[in-house]
Every structure is written in C-alpha cells, then in structure tokens.
Amino acid sequence: MKRTTQNMNASLDLKEARTQHDVLPLIRKRFSPRAFTAEGLSDDEVLTLIEAASWAPSSMNEQPWRFRYAHRGSAGFEGLQATFSMGNQPWAPNAAAVIAISSMKHHARNHVPNATWTFDTGLAVGNLLVQATAIGIYGHLLGGFDHAAARTALGIDPATEELICLLVLGRLGEAETLPEPYLTRERTARSRKPVSEIAQRI
Ligand SMILES: Cc1cc2nc3c(=O)[nH]c(=O)nc-3n(C[C@H](O)[C@H](O)[C@H](O)COP(=O)(O)O)c2cc1C
C-alpha cells in the first residue's frame, strides 16, 4: 500500500477506537486532534462537509442548522480565534478553517419554537465529521469560547438563532508540534464507556 503523510501519522493508530463490535472504520478513525498541518482547506472541501451535514434528518425537514466558515488568516477566522478560551488558544488557531455551528430556534413556517433544533443540528454535525474523516480532514469541536463575543462577531441575533459550537478543522499534524499538556493528550488513547453501560435491552 502507498504510504502517505496521513497514514504515517502516529496519532492515527493510537487514536483509532478499539471497539467491541464491528463498527465502521470511518467512525473508528474519527477523533478530535489538536495538531494540524499548515496546509489550508479549499472552499470546495469545506462546502462538501457542509453539504454532507445538510443531508442529515431533521424534524419536519426543517434543517435548522446554519454554518458560517472562515479560512485561517482571514478576518472571519481571526474574529473567532479571538474568542477561543485559554485552553483552546495554544492549539486551535493552527487549524486550517473554523466553522461556527448555529441553529434557528423556531419553525420557519409558523415561528413556533422548534423543540428539536439542538438534536437536529447535532445529527448534521455527526454527518459532517464522518464526511471529513472520509476525505482526510479532522475536526475538533469547541465549546470553550466567548459565546457573546462570537455572536457579536458573527452578527447572530440570539432571539432567533443560537450559536452552539465552533468546529476547527484541518489535516492531521504531528503530536510533537504541540506544547504540554496538549502533547500528552494527543498521545493518549481514546476511551468510551462500555456498551453495557449505555445500552439496555428492554
Ligand atoms: C459540544 C462540544 C464541545 C467541546 N468543546 C471542546 C473544547 O472547548 N476544547 C476541547 O479541547 N475539546 C472540546 N470538545 C471535544 C471533546 O473533548 C471530545 O470530543 C471528547 O473528549 C471525545 O474525544 P474524541 O472526539 O477524540 O473521541 C468538545 C466536544 C463537544 C461535542
């Protein structure tokens, strides 16, 4: 097999989920890295991810999710980077792109509150991350940012739309590029609760 930079990255093997069942390789491979290469992402790549997200199911096909994106070095990226928490500042600005994930809170047709906007948007982001993994892009979700400042930077009206999360994305870099404690985290295998703890046959 042709060896590429991607499959030589030590994190790939270490971070791959060791599953109890025959889970899809794409799901096992996805993880949230902190080390990214300097390579950028194309607009087409980012829009492919957003389109994958858009094919998620949603209650009444409302599609409440919204995605605003920016490439590293742009004013849009720097505006969001300034809102990253202390814990995310040392590594997240090295990502190639950022996507701000938000959702409309009311049904468009009658302005009644949509009870499932968070659930629907989470499903969409799950799709996005699987598509990303399939094309060699890794994402790391960030809840650690100044939400009020980011909302202002993005011009989001909280009466109608909720800014949920940021997602930084890029190609996988080498763990050695990270300072501690992030280096150790990048070199630590992932874990999950056993299936028996979360599943119950009724
Ligand atoms: C809503 C949400 C917010 C998160 N916020 C942060 C964050 O601010 N900083 C961070 O390093 N990781 C953040 N994460 C990533 C999680 O810590 C990570 O997904 C979890 O530890 C599981 O690791 P894995 O994605 O590699 O399987 C967030 C994840 C989610 C879903």
Short mmCIF file of C-alpha atoms and ligand atoms in Angstrom, two decimals:
data_model
loop_
_atom_site.label_atom_id
_atom_site.label_comp_id
_atom_site.label_asym_id
_atom_site.label_seq_id
_atom_site.Cartn_x
_atom_site.Cartn_y
_atom_site.Cartn_z
CA MET A 1 0.00 0.00 0.00
CA LYS A 2 1.23 3.50 -0.85
CA ARG A 3 2.26 5.24 2.37
CA THR A 4 1.14 8.84 2.60
CA THR A 5 1.80 11.52 5.20
CA GLN A 6 -1.66 10.76 6.55
CA ASN A 7 -1.16 7.09 7.24
CA MET A 8 2.31 7.60 8.69
CA ASN A 9 0.95 9.86 11.42
CA ALA A 10 1.40 8.01 14.72
CA SER A 11 -1.80 9.52 16.14
CA LEU A 12 -3.92 7.64 13.59
CA ASP A 13 -3.21 4.22 15.03
CA LEU A 14 -3.13 5.34 18.65
CA LYS A 15 -6.41 7.24 18.42
CA GLU A 16 -8.38 4.65 16.46
CA ALA A 17 -11.33 3.38 18.50
CA ARG A 18 -10.88 -0.16 19.81
CA THR A 19 -14.49 -1.28 19.53
CA GLN A 20 -16.39 -4.24 20.96
CA HIS A 21 -18.46 -4.62 17.78
CA ASP A 22 -17.85 -4.32 14.04
CA VAL A 23 -18.11 -0.51 13.86
CA LEU A 24 -17.43 1.22 10.53
CA PRO A 25 -13.76 2.15 10.02
CA LEU A 26 -14.68 5.82 9.39
CA ILE A 27 -16.35 6.05 12.78
CA ARG A 28 -13.44 4.32 14.48
CA LYS A 29 -10.92 6.66 12.82
CA ARG A 30 -12.56 9.98 13.65
CA PHE A 31 -11.10 11.73 16.64
CA SER A 32 -10.58 15.29 17.85
CA PRO A 33 -6.95 16.25 17.24
CA ARG A 34 -5.10 19.31 18.42
CA ALA A 35 -2.19 19.05 15.98
CA PHE A 36 -2.87 20.28 12.45
CA THR A 37 -0.58 20.69 9.43
CA ALA A 38 -0.04 24.15 7.94
CA GLU A 39 -1.97 23.10 4.82
CA GLY A 40 -5.17 25.01 4.12
CA LEU A 41 -8.54 23.61 3.10
CA SER A 42 -10.21 24.62 -0.15
CA ASP A 43 -13.63 26.23 -0.24
CA ASP A 44 -14.84 23.15 -2.10
CA GLU A 45 -13.68 20.90 0.75
CA VAL A 46 -15.44 22.98 3.38
CA LEU A 47 -18.62 23.19 1.31
CA THR A 48 -18.53 19.41 0.76
CA LEU A 49 -18.55 18.96 4.54
CA ILE A 50 -21.42 21.40 4.95
CA GLU A 51 -23.40 19.69 2.21
CA ALA A 52 -22.84 16.32 3.93
CA ALA A 53 -24.21 17.89 7.11
CA SER A 54 -27.26 19.13 5.23
CA TRP A 55 -28.30 15.58 4.32
CA ALA A 56 -28.92 14.68 7.94
CA PRO A 57 -32.50 14.02 9.00
CA SER A 58 -34.34 16.77 10.85
CA SER A 59 -37.77 17.09 12.39
CA MET A 60 -40.21 18.04 9.58
CA ASN A 61 -37.17 18.54 7.35
CA GLU A 62 -36.77 21.95 8.99
CA GLN A 63 -32.95 21.90 8.59
CA PRO A 64 -32.46 24.41 11.40
CA TRP A 65 -28.64 24.20 11.23
CA ARG A 66 -26.55 27.10 9.92
CA PHE A 67 -22.80 27.07 9.21
CA ARG A 68 -20.57 30.13 8.88
CA TYR A 69 -16.99 29.33 7.92
CA ALA A 70 -13.64 31.05 7.58
CA HIS A 71 -10.17 30.05 6.43
CA ARG A 72 -7.10 30.65 8.63
CA GLY A 73 -5.63 34.10 8.01
CA SER A 74 -8.97 35.67 7.07
CA ALA A 75 -10.67 38.39 9.11
CA GLY A 76 -13.50 35.95 9.80
CA PHE A 77 -11.09 33.40 11.28
CA GLU A 78 -9.26 35.98 13.36
CA GLY A 79 -12.55 37.33 14.69
CA LEU A 80 -13.49 33.89 16.02
CA GLN A 81 -9.94 33.00 17.10
CA ALA A 82 -10.03 35.98 19.46
CA THR A 83 -12.95 34.33 21.27
CA PHE A 84 -11.24 30.95 21.89
CA SER A 85 -10.86 30.07 25.59
CA MET A 86 -7.44 29.95 27.27
CA GLY A 87 -7.41 26.17 26.98
CA ASN A 88 -8.05 26.27 23.23
CA GLN A 89 -5.79 29.24 22.36
CA PRO A 90 -2.48 27.31 22.34
CA TRP A 91 -3.51 24.94 19.52
CA ALA A 92 -6.87 25.77 17.88
CA PRO A 93 -5.59 28.83 15.92
CA ASN A 94 -3.35 26.44 13.93
CA ALA A 95 -6.38 24.80 12.31
CA ALA A 96 -6.95 25.46 8.61
CA ALA A 97 -10.54 26.60 9.00
CA VAL A 98 -13.26 27.22 11.52
CA ILE A 99 -16.99 26.59 11.19
CA ALA A 100 -19.42 28.31 13.55
CA ILE A 101 -22.34 25.97 14.13
CA SER A 102 -25.65 27.58 14.95
CA SER A 103 -29.30 26.76 14.68
CA MET A 104 -32.55 28.59 14.10
CA LYS A 105 -34.79 28.10 17.13
CA HIS A 106 -38.23 28.46 15.54
CA HIS A 107 -40.03 26.74 12.68
CA ALA A 108 -39.74 28.93 9.60
CA ARG A 109 -43.35 28.35 8.50
CA ASN A 110 -45.14 29.45 11.71
CA HIS A 111 -42.47 30.85 14.08
CA VAL A 112 -43.41 28.29 16.74
CA PRO A 113 -40.41 27.15 18.84
CA ASN A 114 -38.73 24.09 17.34
CA ALA A 115 -38.32 21.53 20.14
CA THR A 116 -35.60 19.57 18.32
CA TRP A 117 -33.21 22.17 16.92
CA THR A 118 -30.29 21.02 19.08
CA PHE A 119 -30.87 17.37 18.27
CA ASP A 120 -31.20 18.03 14.53
CA THR A 121 -28.07 20.17 14.42
CA GLY A 122 -26.09 17.53 16.32
CA LEU A 123 -27.12 14.94 13.74
CA ALA A 124 -25.89 17.25 10.97
CA VAL A 125 -22.53 17.78 12.64
CA GLY A 126 -22.16 14.00 13.04
CA ASN A 127 -22.60 13.66 9.26
CA LEU A 128 -20.09 16.44 8.69
CA LEU A 129 -17.44 14.74 10.82
CA VAL A 130 -17.87 11.37 9.12
CA GLN A 131 -17.57 13.02 5.67
CA ALA A 132 -14.49 14.88 6.88
CA THR A 133 -12.80 11.69 8.07
CA ALA A 134 -13.52 10.07 4.69
CA ILE A 135 -11.60 12.83 2.87
CA GLY A 136 -8.69 13.08 5.31
CA ILE A 137 -9.92 16.10 7.27
CA TYR A 138 -10.14 16.10 11.06
CA GLY A 139 -12.33 18.36 13.17
CA HIS A 140 -12.29 19.41 16.80
CA LEU A 141 -15.43 20.90 18.31
CA LEU A 142 -15.01 23.83 20.69
CA GLY A 143 -17.48 24.78 23.37
CA GLY A 144 -14.71 26.76 25.03
CA PHE A 145 -15.06 30.22 23.56
CA ASP A 146 -16.65 33.54 24.48
CA HIS A 147 -20.15 32.96 23.14
CA ALA A 148 -21.30 36.57 23.47
CA ALA A 149 -18.22 37.90 21.65
CA ALA A 150 -18.54 35.27 18.91
CA ARG A 151 -22.24 36.03 18.46
CA THR A 152 -21.37 39.70 18.03
CA ALA A 153 -18.56 38.91 15.57
CA LEU A 154 -20.98 36.79 13.53
CA GLY A 155 -23.97 39.13 13.78
CA ILE A 156 -26.16 36.42 15.32
CA ASP A 157 -29.44 37.55 16.90
CA PRO A 158 -29.94 35.31 19.97
CA ALA A 159 -33.69 35.88 19.84
CA THR A 160 -33.96 33.68 16.78
CA GLU A 161 -30.68 31.80 16.42
CA GLU A 162 -28.39 30.03 18.90
CA LEU A 163 -24.64 29.80 18.39
CA ILE A 164 -23.90 26.28 19.66
CA CYS A 165 -20.29 25.45 18.98
CA LEU A 166 -17.23 26.18 16.90
CA LEU A 167 -15.51 23.48 14.87
CA VAL A 168 -11.86 23.84 13.89
CA LEU A 169 -10.68 21.70 11.03
CA GLY A 170 -7.59 20.71 9.13
CA ARG A 171 -5.29 17.89 8.15
CA LEU A 172 -3.67 15.87 10.86
CA GLY A 173 -0.34 17.22 12.13
CA GLU A 174 2.32 15.58 14.25
CA ALA A 175 1.72 15.49 18.01
CA GLU A 176 5.31 16.71 18.57
CA THR A 177 4.30 20.16 17.33
CA LEU A 178 2.15 20.66 20.46
CA PRO A 179 3.18 22.11 23.83
CA GLU A 180 2.25 20.30 27.05
CA PRO A 181 -0.31 19.36 28.28
CA TYR A 182 -1.69 19.02 24.75
CA LEU A 183 1.19 16.80 23.61
CA THR A 184 0.32 14.21 26.27
CA ARG A 185 -3.37 14.41 25.39
CA GLU A 186 -2.56 13.84 21.71
CA ARG A 187 -0.55 10.79 22.71
CA THR A 188 -3.26 9.30 24.92
CA ALA A 189 -5.58 6.66 23.52
CA ARG A 190 -9.29 7.42 23.43
CA SER A 191 -11.77 5.62 25.63
CA ARG A 192 -15.51 5.13 25.90
CA LYS A 193 -17.95 3.72 28.43
CA PRO A 194 -18.58 0.05 27.70
CA VAL A 195 -21.66 -0.60 25.57
CA SER A 196 -23.21 -2.45 28.52
CA GLU A 197 -23.29 0.82 30.47
CA ILE A 198 -25.23 2.75 27.83
CA ALA A 199 -27.37 0.03 26.22
CA GLN A 200 -30.22 -1.84 27.83
CA ARG A 201 -32.42 -4.46 26.19
CA ILE A 202 -36.00 -3.86 27.36
C1 LIG B 1 -20.12 20.33 22.33
C2 LIG B 1 -18.65 20.01 22.45
C3 LIG B 1 -17.78 20.95 22.93
C4 LIG B 1 -16.40 20.66 23.04
N1 LIG B 1 -15.54 21.64 23.45
C5 LIG B 1 -14.21 21.39 23.47
C6 LIG B 1 -13.29 22.43 23.79
O1 LIG B 1 -13.64 23.59 24.05
N2 LIG B 1 -11.97 22.12 23.80
C7 LIG B 1 -11.51 20.87 23.53
O2 LIG B 1 -10.30 20.65 23.56
N3 LIG B 1 -12.37 19.88 23.17
C8 LIG B 1 -13.69 20.10 23.13
N4 LIG B 1 -14.55 19.11 22.74
C9 LIG B 1 -14.03 17.80 22.30
C10 LIG B 1 -14.30 16.69 23.29
O3 LIG B 1 -13.50 16.87 24.44
C11 LIG B 1 -14.02 15.33 22.61
O4 LIG B 1 -14.92 15.15 21.55
C12 LIG B 1 -14.16 14.16 23.59
O5 LIG B 1 -13.16 14.23 24.59
C13 LIG B 1 -14.03 12.80 22.89
O6 LIG B 1 -12.83 12.73 22.17
P1 LIG B 1 -12.83 12.32 20.61
O7 LIG B 1 -13.68 13.34 19.87
O8 LIG B 1 -11.38 12.36 20.19
O9 LIG B 1 -13.42 10.95 20.51
C14 LIG B 1 -15.92 19.37 22.65
C15 LIG B 1 -16.83 18.43 22.14
C16 LIG B 1 -18.17 18.74 22.03
C17 LIG B 1 -19.13 17.70 21.43
#
